[in-house]
Tab-separated table of C-alpha atoms in Angstrom:
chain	number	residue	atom	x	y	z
A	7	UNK	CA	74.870	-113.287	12.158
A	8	UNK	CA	77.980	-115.572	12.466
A	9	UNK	CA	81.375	-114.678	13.940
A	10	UNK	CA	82.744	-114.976	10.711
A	11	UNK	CA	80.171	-112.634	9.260
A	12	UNK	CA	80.408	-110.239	12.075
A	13	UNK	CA	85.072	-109.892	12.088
A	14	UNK	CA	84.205	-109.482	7.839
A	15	UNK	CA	81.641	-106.230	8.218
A	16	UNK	CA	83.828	-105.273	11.025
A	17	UNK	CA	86.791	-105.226	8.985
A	18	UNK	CA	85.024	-103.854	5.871
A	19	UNK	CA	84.039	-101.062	8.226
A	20	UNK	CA	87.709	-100.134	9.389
A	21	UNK	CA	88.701	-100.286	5.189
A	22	UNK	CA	85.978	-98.081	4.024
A	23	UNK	CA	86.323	-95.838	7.252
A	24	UNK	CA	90.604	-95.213	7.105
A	25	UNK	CA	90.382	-95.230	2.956
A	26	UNK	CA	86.775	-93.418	1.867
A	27	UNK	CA	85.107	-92.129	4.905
A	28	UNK	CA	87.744	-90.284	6.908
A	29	UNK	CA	89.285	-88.292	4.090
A	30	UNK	CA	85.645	-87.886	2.887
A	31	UNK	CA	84.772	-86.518	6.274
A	32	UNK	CA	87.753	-84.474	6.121
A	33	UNK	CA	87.102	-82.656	2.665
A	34	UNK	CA	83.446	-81.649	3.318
A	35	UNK	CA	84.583	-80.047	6.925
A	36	UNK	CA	87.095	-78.397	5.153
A	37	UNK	CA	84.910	-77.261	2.300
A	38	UNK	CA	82.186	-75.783	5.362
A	39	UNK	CA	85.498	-73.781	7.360
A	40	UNK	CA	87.212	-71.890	4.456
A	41	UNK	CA	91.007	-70.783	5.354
A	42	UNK	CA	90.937	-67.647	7.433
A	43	UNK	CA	92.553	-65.135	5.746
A	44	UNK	CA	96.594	-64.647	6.768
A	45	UNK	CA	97.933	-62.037	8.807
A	46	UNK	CA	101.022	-60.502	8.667
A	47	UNK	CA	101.476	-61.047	5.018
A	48	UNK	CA	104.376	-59.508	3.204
A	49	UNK	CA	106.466	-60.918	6.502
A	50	UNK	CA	110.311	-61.753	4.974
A	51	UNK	CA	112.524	-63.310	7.497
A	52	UNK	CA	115.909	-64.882	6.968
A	53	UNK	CA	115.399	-68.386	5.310
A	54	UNK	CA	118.039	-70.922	5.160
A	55	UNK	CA	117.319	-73.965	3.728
A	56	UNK	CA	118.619	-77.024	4.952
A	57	UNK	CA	119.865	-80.343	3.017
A	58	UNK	CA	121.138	-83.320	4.759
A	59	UNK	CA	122.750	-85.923	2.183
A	60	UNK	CA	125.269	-88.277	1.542
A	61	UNK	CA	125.353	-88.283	-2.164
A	62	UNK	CA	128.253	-87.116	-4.753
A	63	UNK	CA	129.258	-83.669	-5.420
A	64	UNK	CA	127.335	-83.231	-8.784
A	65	UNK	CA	123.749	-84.049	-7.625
A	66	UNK	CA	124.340	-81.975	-4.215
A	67	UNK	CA	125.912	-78.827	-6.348
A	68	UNK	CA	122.790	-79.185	-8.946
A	69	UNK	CA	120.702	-79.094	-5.875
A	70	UNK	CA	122.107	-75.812	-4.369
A	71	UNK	CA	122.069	-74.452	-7.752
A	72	UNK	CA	118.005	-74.741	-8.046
A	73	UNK	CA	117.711	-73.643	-4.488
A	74	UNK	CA	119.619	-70.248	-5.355
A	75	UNK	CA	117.377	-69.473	-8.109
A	76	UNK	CA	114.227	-69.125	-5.864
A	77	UNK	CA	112.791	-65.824	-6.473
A	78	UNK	CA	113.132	-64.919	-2.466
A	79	UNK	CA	115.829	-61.889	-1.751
A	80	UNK	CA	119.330	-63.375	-2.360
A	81	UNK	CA	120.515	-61.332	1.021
A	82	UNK	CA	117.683	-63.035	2.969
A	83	UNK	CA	118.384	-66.782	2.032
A	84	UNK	CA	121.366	-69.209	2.393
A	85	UNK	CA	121.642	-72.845	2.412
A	86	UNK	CA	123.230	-75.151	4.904
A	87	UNK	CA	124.409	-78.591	3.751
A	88	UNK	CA	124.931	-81.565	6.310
A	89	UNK	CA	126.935	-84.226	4.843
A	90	UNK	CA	126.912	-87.455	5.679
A	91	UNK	CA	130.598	-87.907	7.794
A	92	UNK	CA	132.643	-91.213	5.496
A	93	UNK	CA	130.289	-90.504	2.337
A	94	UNK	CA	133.312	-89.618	0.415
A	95	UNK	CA	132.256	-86.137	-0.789
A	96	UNK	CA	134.681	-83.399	-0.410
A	97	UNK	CA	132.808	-80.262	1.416
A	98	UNK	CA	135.291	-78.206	-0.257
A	99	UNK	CA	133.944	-78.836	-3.745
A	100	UNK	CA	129.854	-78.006	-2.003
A	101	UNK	CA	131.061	-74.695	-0.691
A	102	UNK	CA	130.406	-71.678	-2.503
A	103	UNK	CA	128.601	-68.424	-1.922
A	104	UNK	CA	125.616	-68.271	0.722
A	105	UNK	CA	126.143	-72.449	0.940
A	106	UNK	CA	128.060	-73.739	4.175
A	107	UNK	CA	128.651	-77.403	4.467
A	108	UNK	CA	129.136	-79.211	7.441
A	109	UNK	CA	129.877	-82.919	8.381
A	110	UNK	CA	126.965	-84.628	10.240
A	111	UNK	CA	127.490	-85.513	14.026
A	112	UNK	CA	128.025	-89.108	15.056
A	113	UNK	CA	127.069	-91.966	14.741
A	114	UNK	CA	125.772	-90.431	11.344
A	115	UNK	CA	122.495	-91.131	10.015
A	116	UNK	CA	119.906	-88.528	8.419
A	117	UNK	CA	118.624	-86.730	12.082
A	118	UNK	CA	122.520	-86.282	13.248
A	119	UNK	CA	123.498	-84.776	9.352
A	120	UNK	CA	120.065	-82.451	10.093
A	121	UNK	CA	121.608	-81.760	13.808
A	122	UNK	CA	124.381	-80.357	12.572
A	123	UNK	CA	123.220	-78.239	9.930
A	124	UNK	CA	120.693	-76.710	11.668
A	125	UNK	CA	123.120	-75.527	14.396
A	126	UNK	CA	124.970	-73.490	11.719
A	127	UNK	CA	121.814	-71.805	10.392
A	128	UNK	CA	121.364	-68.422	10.627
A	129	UNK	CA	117.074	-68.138	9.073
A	130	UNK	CA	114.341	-67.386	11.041
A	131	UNK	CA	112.244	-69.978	9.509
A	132	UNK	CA	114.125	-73.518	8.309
A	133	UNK	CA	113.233	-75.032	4.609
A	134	UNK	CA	113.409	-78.705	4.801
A	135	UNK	CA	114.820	-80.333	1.438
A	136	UNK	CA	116.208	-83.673	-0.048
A	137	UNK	CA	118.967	-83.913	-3.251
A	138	UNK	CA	116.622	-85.312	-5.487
A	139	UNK	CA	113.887	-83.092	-5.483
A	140	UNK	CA	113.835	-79.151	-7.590
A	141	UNK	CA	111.775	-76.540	-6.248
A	142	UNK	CA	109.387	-74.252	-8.336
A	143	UNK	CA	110.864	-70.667	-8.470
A	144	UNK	CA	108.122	-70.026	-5.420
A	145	UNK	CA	107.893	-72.194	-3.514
A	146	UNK	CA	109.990	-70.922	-0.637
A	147	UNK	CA	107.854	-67.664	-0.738
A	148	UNK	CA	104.657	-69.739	-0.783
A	149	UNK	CA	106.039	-71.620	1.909
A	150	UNK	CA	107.051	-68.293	4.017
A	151	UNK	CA	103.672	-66.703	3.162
A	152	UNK	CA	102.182	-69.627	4.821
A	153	UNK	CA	103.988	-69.762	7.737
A	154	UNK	CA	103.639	-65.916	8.227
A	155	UNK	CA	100.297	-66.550	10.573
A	156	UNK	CA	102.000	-66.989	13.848
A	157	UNK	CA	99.302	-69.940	14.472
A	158	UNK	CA	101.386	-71.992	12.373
A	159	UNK	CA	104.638	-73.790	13.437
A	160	UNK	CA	105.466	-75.264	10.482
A	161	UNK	CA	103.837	-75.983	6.720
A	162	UNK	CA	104.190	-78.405	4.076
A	163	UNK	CA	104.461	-77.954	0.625
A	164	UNK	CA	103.352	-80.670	-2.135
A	165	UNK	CA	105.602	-83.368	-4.044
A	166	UNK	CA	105.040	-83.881	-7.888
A	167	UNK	CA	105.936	-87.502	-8.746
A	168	UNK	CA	107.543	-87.912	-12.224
A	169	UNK	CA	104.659	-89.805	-13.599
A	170	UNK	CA	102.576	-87.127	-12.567
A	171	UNK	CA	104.290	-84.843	-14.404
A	172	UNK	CA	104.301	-87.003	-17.974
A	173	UNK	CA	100.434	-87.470	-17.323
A	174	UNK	CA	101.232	-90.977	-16.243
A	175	UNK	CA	100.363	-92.157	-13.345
A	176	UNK	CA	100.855	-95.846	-10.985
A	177	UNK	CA	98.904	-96.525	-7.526
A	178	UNK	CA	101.831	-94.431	-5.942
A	179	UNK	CA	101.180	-91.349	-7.849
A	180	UNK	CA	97.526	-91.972	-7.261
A	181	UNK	CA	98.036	-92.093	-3.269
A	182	UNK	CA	100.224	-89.299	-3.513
A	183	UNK	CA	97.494	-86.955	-5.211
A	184	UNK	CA	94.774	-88.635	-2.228
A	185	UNK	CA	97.517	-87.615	0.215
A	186	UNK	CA	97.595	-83.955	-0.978
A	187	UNK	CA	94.053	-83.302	-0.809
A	188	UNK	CA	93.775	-85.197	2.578
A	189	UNK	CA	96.558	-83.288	3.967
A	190	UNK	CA	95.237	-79.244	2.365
A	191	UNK	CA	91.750	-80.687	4.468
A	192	UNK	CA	93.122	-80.995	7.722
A	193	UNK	CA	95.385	-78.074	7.470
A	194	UNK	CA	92.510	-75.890	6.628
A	195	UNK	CA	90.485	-77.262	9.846
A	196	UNK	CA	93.339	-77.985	12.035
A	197	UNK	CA	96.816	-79.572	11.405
A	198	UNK	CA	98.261	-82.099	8.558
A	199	UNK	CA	99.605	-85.155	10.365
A	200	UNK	CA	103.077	-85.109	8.801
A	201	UNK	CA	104.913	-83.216	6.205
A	202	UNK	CA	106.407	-83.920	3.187
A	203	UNK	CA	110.394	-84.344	3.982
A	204	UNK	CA	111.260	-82.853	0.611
A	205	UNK	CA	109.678	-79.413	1.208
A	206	UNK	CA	108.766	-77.869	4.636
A	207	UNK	CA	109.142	-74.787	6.788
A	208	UNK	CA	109.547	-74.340	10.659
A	209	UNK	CA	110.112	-71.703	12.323
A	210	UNK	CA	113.462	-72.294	13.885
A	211	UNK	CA	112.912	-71.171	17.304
A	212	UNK	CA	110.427	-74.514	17.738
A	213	UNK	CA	113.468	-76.443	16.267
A	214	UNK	CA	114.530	-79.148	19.069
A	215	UNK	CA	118.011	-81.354	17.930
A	216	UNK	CA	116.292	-85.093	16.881
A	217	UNK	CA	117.270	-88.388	18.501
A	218	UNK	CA	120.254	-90.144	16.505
A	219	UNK	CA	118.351	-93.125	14.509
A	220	UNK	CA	115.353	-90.994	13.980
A	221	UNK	CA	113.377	-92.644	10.655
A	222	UNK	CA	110.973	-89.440	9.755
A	223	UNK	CA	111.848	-86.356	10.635
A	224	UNK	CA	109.048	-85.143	8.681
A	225	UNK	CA	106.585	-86.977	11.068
A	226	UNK	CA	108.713	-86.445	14.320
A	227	UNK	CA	108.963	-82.818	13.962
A	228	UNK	CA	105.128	-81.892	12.844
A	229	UNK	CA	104.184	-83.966	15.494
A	230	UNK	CA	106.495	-82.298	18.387
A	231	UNK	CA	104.859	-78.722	16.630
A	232	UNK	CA	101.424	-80.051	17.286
A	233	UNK	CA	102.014	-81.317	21.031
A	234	UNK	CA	103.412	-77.218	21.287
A	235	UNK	CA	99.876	-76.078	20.590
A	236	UNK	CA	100.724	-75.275	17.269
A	237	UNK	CA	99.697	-75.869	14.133
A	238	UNK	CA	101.346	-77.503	10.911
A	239	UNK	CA	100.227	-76.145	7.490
A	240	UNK	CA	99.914	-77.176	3.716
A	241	UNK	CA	100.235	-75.155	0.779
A	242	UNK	CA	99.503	-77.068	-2.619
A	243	UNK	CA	101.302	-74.758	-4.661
A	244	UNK	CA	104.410	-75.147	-2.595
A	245	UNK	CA	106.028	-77.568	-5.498
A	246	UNK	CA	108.889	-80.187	-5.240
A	247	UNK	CA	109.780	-81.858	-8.139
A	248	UNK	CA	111.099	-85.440	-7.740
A	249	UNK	CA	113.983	-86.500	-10.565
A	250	UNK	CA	113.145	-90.188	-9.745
A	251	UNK	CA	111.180	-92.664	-11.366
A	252	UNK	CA	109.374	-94.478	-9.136
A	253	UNK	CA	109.683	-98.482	-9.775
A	254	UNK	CA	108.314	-101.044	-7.231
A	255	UNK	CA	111.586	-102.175	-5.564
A	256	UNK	CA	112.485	-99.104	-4.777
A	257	UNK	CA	109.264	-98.035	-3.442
A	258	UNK	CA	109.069	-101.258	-1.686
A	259	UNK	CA	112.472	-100.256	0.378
A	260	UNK	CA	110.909	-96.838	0.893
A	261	UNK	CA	107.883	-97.559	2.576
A	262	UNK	CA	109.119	-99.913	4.451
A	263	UNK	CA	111.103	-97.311	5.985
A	264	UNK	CA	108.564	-94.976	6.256
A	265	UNK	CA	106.280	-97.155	8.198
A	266	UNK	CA	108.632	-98.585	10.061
A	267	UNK	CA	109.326	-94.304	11.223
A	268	UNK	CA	105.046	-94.601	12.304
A	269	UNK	CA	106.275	-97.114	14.745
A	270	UNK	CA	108.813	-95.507	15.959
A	271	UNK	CA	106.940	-92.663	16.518
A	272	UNK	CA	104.608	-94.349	18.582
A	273	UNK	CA	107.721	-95.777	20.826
A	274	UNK	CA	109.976	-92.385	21.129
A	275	UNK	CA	107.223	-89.943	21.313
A	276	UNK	CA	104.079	-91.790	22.787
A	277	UNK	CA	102.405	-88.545	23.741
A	278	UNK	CA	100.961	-88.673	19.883
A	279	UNK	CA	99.063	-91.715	21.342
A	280	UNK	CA	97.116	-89.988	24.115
A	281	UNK	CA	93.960	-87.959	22.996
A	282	UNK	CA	94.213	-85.302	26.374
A	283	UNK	CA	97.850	-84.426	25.045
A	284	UNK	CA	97.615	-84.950	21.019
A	285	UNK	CA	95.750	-81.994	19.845
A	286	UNK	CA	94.901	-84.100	16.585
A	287	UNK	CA	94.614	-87.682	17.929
A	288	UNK	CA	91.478	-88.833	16.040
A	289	UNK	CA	93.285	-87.493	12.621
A	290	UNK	CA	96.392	-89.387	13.925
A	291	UNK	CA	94.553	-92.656	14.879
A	292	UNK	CA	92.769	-92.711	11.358
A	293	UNK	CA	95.447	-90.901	9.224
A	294	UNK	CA	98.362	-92.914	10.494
A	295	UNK	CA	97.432	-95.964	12.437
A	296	UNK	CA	94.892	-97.289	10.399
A	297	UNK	CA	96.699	-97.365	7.170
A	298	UNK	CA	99.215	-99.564	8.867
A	299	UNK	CA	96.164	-102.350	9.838
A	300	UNK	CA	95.355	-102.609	6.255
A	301	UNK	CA	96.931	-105.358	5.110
A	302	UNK	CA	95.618	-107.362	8.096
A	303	UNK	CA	92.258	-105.627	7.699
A	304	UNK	CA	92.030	-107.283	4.329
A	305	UNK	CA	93.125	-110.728	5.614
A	306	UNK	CA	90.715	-110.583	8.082
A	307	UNK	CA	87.857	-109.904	5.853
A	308	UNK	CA	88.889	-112.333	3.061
A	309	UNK	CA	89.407	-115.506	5.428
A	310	UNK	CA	86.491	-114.506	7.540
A	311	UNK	CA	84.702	-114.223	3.767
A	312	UNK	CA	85.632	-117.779	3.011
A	313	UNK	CA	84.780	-118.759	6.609
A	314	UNK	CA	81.573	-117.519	6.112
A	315	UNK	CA	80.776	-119.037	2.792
A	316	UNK	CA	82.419	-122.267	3.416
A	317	UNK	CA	79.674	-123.175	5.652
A	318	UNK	CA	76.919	-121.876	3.913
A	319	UNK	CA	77.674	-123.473	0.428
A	320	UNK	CA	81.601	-126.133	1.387
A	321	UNK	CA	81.761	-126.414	-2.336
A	322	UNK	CA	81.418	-122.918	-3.569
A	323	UNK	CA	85.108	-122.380	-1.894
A	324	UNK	CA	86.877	-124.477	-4.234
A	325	UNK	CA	85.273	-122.476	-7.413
A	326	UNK	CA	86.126	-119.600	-5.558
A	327	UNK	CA	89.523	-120.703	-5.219
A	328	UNK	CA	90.015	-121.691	-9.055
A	329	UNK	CA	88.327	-118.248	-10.317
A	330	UNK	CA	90.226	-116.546	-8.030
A	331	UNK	CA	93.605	-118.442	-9.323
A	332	UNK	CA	92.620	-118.058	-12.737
A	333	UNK	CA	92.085	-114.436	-12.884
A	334	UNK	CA	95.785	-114.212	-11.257
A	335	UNK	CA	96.688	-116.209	-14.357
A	336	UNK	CA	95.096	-114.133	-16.650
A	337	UNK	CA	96.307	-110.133	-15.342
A	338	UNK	CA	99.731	-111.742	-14.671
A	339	UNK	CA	100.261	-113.192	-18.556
A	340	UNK	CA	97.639	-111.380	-20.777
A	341	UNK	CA	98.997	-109.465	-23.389
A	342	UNK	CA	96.070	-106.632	-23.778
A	343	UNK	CA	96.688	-103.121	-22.347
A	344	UNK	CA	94.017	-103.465	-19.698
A	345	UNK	CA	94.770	-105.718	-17.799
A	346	UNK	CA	98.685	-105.146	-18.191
A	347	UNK	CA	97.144	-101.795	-15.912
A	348	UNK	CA	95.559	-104.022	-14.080
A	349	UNK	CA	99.194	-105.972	-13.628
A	350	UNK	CA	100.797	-102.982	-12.805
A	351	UNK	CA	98.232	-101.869	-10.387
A	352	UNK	CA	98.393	-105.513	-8.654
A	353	UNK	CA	102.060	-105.625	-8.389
A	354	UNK	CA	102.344	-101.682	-6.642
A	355	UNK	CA	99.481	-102.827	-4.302
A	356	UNK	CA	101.515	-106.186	-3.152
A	357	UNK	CA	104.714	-104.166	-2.525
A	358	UNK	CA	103.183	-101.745	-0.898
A	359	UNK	CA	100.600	-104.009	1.549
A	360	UNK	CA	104.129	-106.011	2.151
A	361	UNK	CA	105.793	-103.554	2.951
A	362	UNK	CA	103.275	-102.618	5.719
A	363	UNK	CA	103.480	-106.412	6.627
A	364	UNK	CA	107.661	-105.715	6.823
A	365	UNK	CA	107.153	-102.720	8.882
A	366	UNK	CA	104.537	-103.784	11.855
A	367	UNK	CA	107.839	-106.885	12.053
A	368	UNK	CA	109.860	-104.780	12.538
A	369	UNK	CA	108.075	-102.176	14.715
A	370	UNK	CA	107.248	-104.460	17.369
A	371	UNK	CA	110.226	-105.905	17.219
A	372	UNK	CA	111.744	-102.172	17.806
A	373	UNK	CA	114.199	-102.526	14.674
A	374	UNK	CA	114.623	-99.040	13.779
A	375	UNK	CA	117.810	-99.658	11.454
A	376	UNK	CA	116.226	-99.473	8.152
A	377	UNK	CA	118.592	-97.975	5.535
A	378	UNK	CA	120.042	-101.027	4.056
């Protein structure tokens, strides 16, 4: 077998392993070790729930509002806001009943807002939320009922994209539903690796203030949970609603972020990196790390493809070329409803594969500032 042959089945390999075979493999363990049942159920501690943002008054009040209407016991829940310090939002007009609002510490950013409203909570357990999201009417008490086995130092609840919820759904809505099931596997076996920043739960007293220019928080914190000895939950009927359609700018900006956070990680809390100190290492490794190889996975074993065939057959890569170009052509300015899915699909993979590219740049490059 040539070298070129060889790097291509290697890399196919690595694909089939990160995208088919390890959430496979996770799934069918989970399916053998049902969920042990929970103890201490009917457990109600004080909840606050905790929203850093930087947005106006009207989408932070209609926030709160959906918040208050959870069916947990009014006297047991409150809700902390940490706004952004220079955002231009008057706390004053936040404030009402069981919702305090405080200014974020400096030099500002998402981890100091969460800093400083967790320092003014008063819950047992912490719910983690964003301003564009609306919880179901239980989802803190799913969320609670979860975390009530003292095994568990935090748990995740599930986010419903829009097109989800219009039965219409894009690659992201379609790697958000993989990323649900993947994540109710491992937390049946072991741990998720992550949460969803949106909706989660942790007990406060494992609560540690973040580093200012922290990315994810709801990778950072898990992951600190995990390297405790505990373990970090999902609960799929824990639902977040998100109010915002998803377009591929936007989701371009986001990921970018978000991988650039796995980096990060890596750098600020390199114990995840170790197997004798990361409880979940192989889940990390194949979860995590491999997702962020894949758009170099797929040059690999496309060049080392051509490679390959170039000297078995030197004219074959020129037709392959051509076909290749001309199917571009034709899912790019086709007018049938196929392949403008097929379009669609194309231009969500591309922004999200270059936004992978983006974030190993800037990763190695140790350019955390990614909000602009």
């Amino acid at each position: 077998m040539s070298v070129a042959l060889l790097i291509a089945a290697i890399s196919a390999l690595l694909l089939l392993g990160t995208w088919l075979l390890y959430p496979l493999v996770a799934v069918l363990t989970a399916r053998l070790k049902p969920r042990a049942a929970r103890s201490a159920r009917g457990w109600q501690p004080r909840v606050t729930v905790i929203l850093a943002s930087r947005e106006a008054v009207d989408p932070i009040r209609e926030r709160v509002s959906n918040i208050l209407e959870a069916d947990y016991p009014p006297h047991l829940l409150d809700v902390v806001v940490g706004l952004e310090r220079g955002c231009g939002t008057n706390p004053d007009d936040i404030a009402v009943s069981r919702v305090r609002v405080v200014l974020g510490d400096e030099p500002g950013g998402k981890a100091c807002n969460l800093n400083a409203a967790v320092r003014e909570a008063d819950g047992e357990v912490l719910v983690f939320t964003d301003t564009y999201q609306r919880f179901a009417s239980d989802t803190i008490s799913l969320l609670v009922e979860d975390l009530s086995d003292d095994r568990f130092g935090a748990v995740s609840g599930a986010l419903i994209l829009p097109g989800e919820q219009v039965g219409r759904t894009t690659l992201v809505e379609r790697y958000w539903q993989l990323e649900r099931v993947l994540r109710e596997a491992e937390a049946v076996t072991s741990s998720t690796v992550g949460v969803t920043g949106a909706v989660y739960a942790l007990r406060k007293d494992l609560w540690s203030p973040l580093p200012p220019g922290l990315i994810l928080d709801d990778l950072f914190v898990p992951m600190r949970v995990v390297l405790a000895g505990r373990r970090v939950g999902f609960v799929r009927d824990a639902l977040a609603f998100d109010t915002r359609e998803a377009a591929p700018g936007r989701e371009y900006g986001r990921k970018v972020r978000t991988l650039t956070g796995n980096f990060q990680l890596c750098a600020w809390l390199p114990a995840v990196l170790v197997p004798g100190r990361n409880p979940i290492w192989w889940r990390f490794v194949w979860h995590k790390l491999m997702r962020l190889a894949t758009p170099f996975l797929c040059a690999m074993l496309l060049l080392s493809l051509l490679v390959a065939v170039s000297m078995w057959r030197p004219n074959i890569v020129l037709l392959l070329c051509v076909l290749l170009a001309a199917s571009a052509l034709l899912i790019a300015w086709a007018p049938t409803r196929t392949l403008a899915r097929l379009r669609d699909t194309a231009r969500w993979g591309v922004a999200m594969q270059a936004a992978a590219v983006s974030a190993a740049i800037r990763g190695l490059r140790g350019q955390w500032d990614v909000w602009q």
